[in-house]
Amino acid sequence: MSDVLAVVEQKDGALRGTAREVVTAAAALAAELGGQVHALVLGGPGTADGVDGLGAFGAEVVKVAEHAALAEYHPDGYAAVVSRLAREGGYGAVLFAATGEGKDLSPRVAAHLDVPLAADVTGLTVDDGTVVATRPIYAGKAFTQVAVEASPALVSIRPNVFQPAERAAAGTVETVEVTEDSSTWPTRVVSFTQTGGDIPDVAEASVVVSGGRGMKDPENWALLEELRAALGDAAGLGASRAVVDAGWRPHGEQVGQTGKTVAPRLYFAIGISGAIQHLAGMRTAGTIVAVNRDADAPIFKVADYGIVGDLFEVLPRLTEEVRSLRDGA
Amino acid sequence: MNIIVCVKRVPDTETRIRVGGDGQSIDPSGVKYVVSPYDEFAVEAALRLREANGAGEVTVVTLGDDASQDALRNALAMGADKALLLQGEVTQDGLATARALAAEIGEQDAPLVLLGVKAADDDQQQVGPMLATLLDRPCVTGVSNFELKDGVAVCRREVEGGHQEVEVDLPAVLTITKGEFEPRYASLKGIMAAKRKPLDKKEAAVAESRLRVTTMELPPEREGGRIVGEGPDAVPELVRLLREEANVL
Ligand SMILES: Cc1cc2nc3c(=O)[nH]c(=O)nc-3n(C[C@H](O)[C@H](O)[C@H](O)COP(=O)(O)OP(=O)(O)OC[C@H]3O[C@@H](n4cnc5c(N)ncnc54)[C@H](O)[C@@H]3O)c2cc1C
Ligand SMILES: Nc1ncnc2c1ncn2[C@@H]1O[C@H](COP(=O)(O)O)[C@@H](O)[C@H]1O
């Protein structure tokens, strides 16, 4: 019998979209391990006000660690607090989201607790009391099953893969005291410069609109942005390496073997040929749509739906149709 | 100032992966191996720093088998001064790798340790922050550019929606992502010189992996390949399919 700790993220006091996914995955594990789910949220003063709703996805207890020094993610502070609470709770498993924050935090916690970390997993089961994780390797060119032979089993889950499922539990909010001394944390975050708009990161977006060299010019991204906006708030922008190397788009948007590996529900590849390194990064998407004027482009081999044609004609029409569908709905 | 760069030998990104006879690892026949792309950025960053400072040595370290020497020779050909092969088994258990690296690096006088943000094979993004935690040094991940000022590493860190400026005192560990450090090609002269540069070997103490691989499989082939139509006139049908068949709109 052991409980499972779901480490979930908030931003500006509101839970991130991945929070429900992590709690859902934790609830499935807890059912197998015969324990309960404890969710853990770190944040600034007042965080406890924004954390309701996790009970519906299986969290028995929602622990909130509030401290002014934890308002923004801090690598040393978050690692110290999460490690301490993970140790104190005697958990059988600790789950994180494999987001930018989760990928920075989880290995630090693993080292503090002296347990391995199965990172960026797409499936979780329990076999005879041992947590077994499915991990994509070579950016999704192959999958391995790994038995996590340590307690707690540390796992980070890939965003958008574990669909939130309702499972009623108490969801009792508890605040936990932060006793750590922030003056001993060595990392100093001096500033943050926002460059992108307020849209989800490509690795976390549930819908991704990606553009490649076929877009011809960085100015034409306005067309992609219009489609993205029409698809709603959960949609993000991606790019091929060719356009990142050309300086048209930031590296943070690159999808592929040397960029981000993404698994959105819906992926649009616009003017992207479908090189092996690009496919590696997006082939586990739910539904793939390709627009390319070359009927032989390799992207069509993985696309569920394709349109052969000039993207400059297809894209505006697509945006218009999606918009009218959404307006009508 | 001495700098250590951790590099890993991985299959070239062009490689088609096939599962080996054991069903647990890849079939290495015909696979071309390279230095993991992000590790090349880290090597480049170290070389530029040495060139700017005019002093200190760049040592490249890898944990691996004898074949991993190619990765070290490649880094030497780019311009690293010396190399160390820690002989031991590499598994998906990044903590076991980090421990083996920490045991060696903790003994060396190198205030700056650079790694790739992630290895292009296991893709765990964990060895750097684990190594730093084990050494009790600060770690900045996803660094696209940095400079050293009076014993402080001032880093540009790429994060969601923008970038941060983050400072840590040396000794520190940084994981490097794509940014300012476009790697140089090894010149012919560099390749010749690399043959004469020191490459030491040492047995590493690697703990047994606690991430035990039970199976390895290729992803299911995507059915793929339904062309809905040509040109903008195909759009209404595409949107209908996305809504009614795929249920994603
Ligand atoms: C070590 C290494 C790592 C790499 N990592 C990555 C990675 O992480 N991600 C990645 O994406 N790539 C990666 N690559 C690069 C990859 O091999 C390809 O070069 C790249 O993906 C090509 O980008 P693209 O599809 O935008 O451009 P192209 O291959 O040039 O394709 C452009 C496409 O646009 C179409 N097109 C042109 N005009 C129009 C139009 N008007 N209407 C419709 N279609 C049009 C063309 O038919 C063509 O198919 C890597 C390469 C290497 C060597
Ligand atoms: N076997 C290894 N030997 C040396 N460095 C390694 C090894 N494995 C990983 N690293 C370093 O750790 C980084 C991150 O790897 P990973 O955590 O596996 O994604 C790599 O880019 C390398 O710099």
Coordinates of C-alpha atoms and ligand atoms in Angstrom, one line a residue, chain B residues 5-9 36 38-39 42 61-64 90 92 94 97 101 114-129 175, ligand 2:
Chain B
V5 CA 32.4 19.1 -21.2
C6 CA 30.4 15.9 -21.0
V7 CA 29.7 14.4 -24.4
K8 CA 27.8 11.3 -25.4
R9 CA 28.0 9.1 -28.5
S36 CA 25.1 14.2 -29.7
Y38 CA 23.6 19.6 -28.2
D39 CA 27.0 18.3 -26.8
A42 CA 28.6 22.7 -25.3
V61 CA 34.6 13.3 -20.8
T62 CA 32.3 10.5 -21.8
L63 CA 31.0 7.4 -20.0
G64 CA 30.8 4.5 -22.5
V90 CA 25.5 3.3 -20.3
Q92 CA 18.6 4.9 -19.4
G94 CA 20.6 8.9 -15.9
T97 CA 25.5 8.0 -15.3
L101 CA 30.5 11.4 -13.9
L114 CA 29.1 22.0 -19.5
L115 CA 26.6 19.4 -20.9
G116 CA 24.1 19.2 -23.6
V117 CA 20.6 20.0 -22.6
K118 CA 19.6 16.5 -23.7
A119 CA 21.1 13.5 -25.4
A120 CA 19.6 12.8 -28.8
D121 CA 19.1 9.1 -28.0
D122 CA 17.5 8.6 -24.6
D123 CA 16.2 12.2 -24.5
Q124 CA 15.9 12.3 -20.7
Q125 CA 17.1 15.9 -20.1
Q126 CA 18.3 14.8 -16.7
V127 CA 22.1 14.1 -16.4
G128 CA 23.1 17.7 -16.1
P129 CA 20.9 18.8 -13.1
T175 CA 23.3 22.6 -19.9
Ligands
LIG2 N1 27.2 8.5 -21.1 C1 27.5 9.8 -21.0 N2 28.7 10.3 -20.9 C2 29.0 11.6 -20.8 N3 28.0 12.6 -20.8 C3 26.7 12.1 -20.9 C4 26.4 10.8 -21.0 N4 25.0 10.7 -21.0 C5 24.6 11.9 -21.0 N5 25.6 12.8 -20.9 C6 25.5 14.3 -20.8 O1 24.2 14.7 -20.3 C7 23.5 15.4 -21.3 C8 22.0 15.1 -21.1 O2 21.7 13.7 -21.3 P1 20.3 13.1 -21.0 O3 20.0 13.5 -19.6 O4 20.5 11.6 -21.2 O5 19.3 13.7 -22.0 C9 24.1 15.0 -22.6 O6 23.9 16.0 -23.6 C10 25.6 14.9 -22.2 O7 26.2 16.1 -22.2

